[in-house]
Short mmCIF file of C-alpha atoms in Angstrom, two decimals:
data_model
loop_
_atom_site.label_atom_id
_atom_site.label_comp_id
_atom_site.label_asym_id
_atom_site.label_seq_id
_atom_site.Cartn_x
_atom_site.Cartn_y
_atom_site.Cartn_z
CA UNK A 632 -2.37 7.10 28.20
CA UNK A 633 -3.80 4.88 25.63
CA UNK A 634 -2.19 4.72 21.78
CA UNK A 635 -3.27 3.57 18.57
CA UNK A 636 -1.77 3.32 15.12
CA UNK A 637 -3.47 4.10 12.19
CA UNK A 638 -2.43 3.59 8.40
CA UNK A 639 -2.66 6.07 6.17
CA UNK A 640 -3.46 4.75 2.28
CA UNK A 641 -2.69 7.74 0.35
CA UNK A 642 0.73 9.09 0.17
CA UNK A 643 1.02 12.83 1.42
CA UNK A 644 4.10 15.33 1.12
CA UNK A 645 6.10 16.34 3.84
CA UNK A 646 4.17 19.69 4.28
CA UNK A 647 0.60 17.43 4.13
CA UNK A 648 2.03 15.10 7.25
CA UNK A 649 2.98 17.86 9.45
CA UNK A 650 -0.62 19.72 8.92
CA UNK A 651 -2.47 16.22 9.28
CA UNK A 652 -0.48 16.13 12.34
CA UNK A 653 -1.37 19.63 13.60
CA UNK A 654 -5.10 18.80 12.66
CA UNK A 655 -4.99 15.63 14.90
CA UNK A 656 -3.37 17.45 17.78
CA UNK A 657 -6.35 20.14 17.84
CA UNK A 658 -8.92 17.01 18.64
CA UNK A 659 -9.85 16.59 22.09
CA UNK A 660 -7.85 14.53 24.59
CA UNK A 661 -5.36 13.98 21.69
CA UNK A 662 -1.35 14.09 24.03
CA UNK A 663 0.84 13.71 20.96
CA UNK A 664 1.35 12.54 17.36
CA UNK A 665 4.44 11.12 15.62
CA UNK A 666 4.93 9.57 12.42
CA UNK A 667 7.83 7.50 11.74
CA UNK A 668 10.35 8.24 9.31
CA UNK A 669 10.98 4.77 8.24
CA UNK A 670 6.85 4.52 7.38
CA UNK A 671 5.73 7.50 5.94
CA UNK A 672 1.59 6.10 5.88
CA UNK A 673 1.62 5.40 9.72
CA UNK A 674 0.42 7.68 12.00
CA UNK A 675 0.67 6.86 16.05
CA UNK A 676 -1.63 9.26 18.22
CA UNK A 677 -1.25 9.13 21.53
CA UNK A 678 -3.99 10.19 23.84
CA UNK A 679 -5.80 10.53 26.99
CA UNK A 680 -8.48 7.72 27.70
CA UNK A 681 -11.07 8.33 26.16
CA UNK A 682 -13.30 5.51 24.54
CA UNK A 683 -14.86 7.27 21.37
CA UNK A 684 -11.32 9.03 20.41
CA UNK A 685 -10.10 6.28 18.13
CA UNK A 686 -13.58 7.01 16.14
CA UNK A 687 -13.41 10.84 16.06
CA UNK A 688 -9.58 10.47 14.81
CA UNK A 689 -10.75 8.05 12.03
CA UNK A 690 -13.73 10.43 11.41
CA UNK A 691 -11.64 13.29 10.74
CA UNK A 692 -9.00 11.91 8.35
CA UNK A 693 -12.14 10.47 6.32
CA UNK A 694 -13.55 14.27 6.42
CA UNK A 695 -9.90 15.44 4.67
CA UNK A 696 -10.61 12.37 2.00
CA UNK A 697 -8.23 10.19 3.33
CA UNK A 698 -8.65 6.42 4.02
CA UNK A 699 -7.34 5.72 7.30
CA UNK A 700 -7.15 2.02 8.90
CA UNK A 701 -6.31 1.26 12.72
CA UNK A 702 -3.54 -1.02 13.02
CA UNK A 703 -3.10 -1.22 16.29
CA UNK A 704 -5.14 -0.25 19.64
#
């Protein structure tokens, strides 16, 4: 299982987060995705390896207007 983090610019209500998070979950080889109550713009996705997932995540927050950065791989 491989993880990254990504960063989140924008600031989204609670309601936003948990359908961002049900978005991400719906893209292939995604396992899991938790964001941290003590950083509300950090998103860590968790998924199966896979070497263009990282790029498909990114491409679908940009898709929702968003301005995602990876933080960590």
């Amino acid at each position: 299982m491989n993880s990254i983090t990504v960063y989140i610019n924008e600031s989204l209500s609670s309601r936003e987060m948990v359908k961002l998070k049900h978005d991400i979950k719906a893209i292939p080889h995604v396992i899991d995705v938790e964001n941290p109550r003590h950083n509300e713009h950090d998103i860590t996705i968790d998924y199966e390896p896979h070497t263009s997932l990282p790029s498909m995540v990114l491409d679908a927050l940009r898709s929702r207007g968003l301005h995602p950065d990876i933080t960590s791989a």
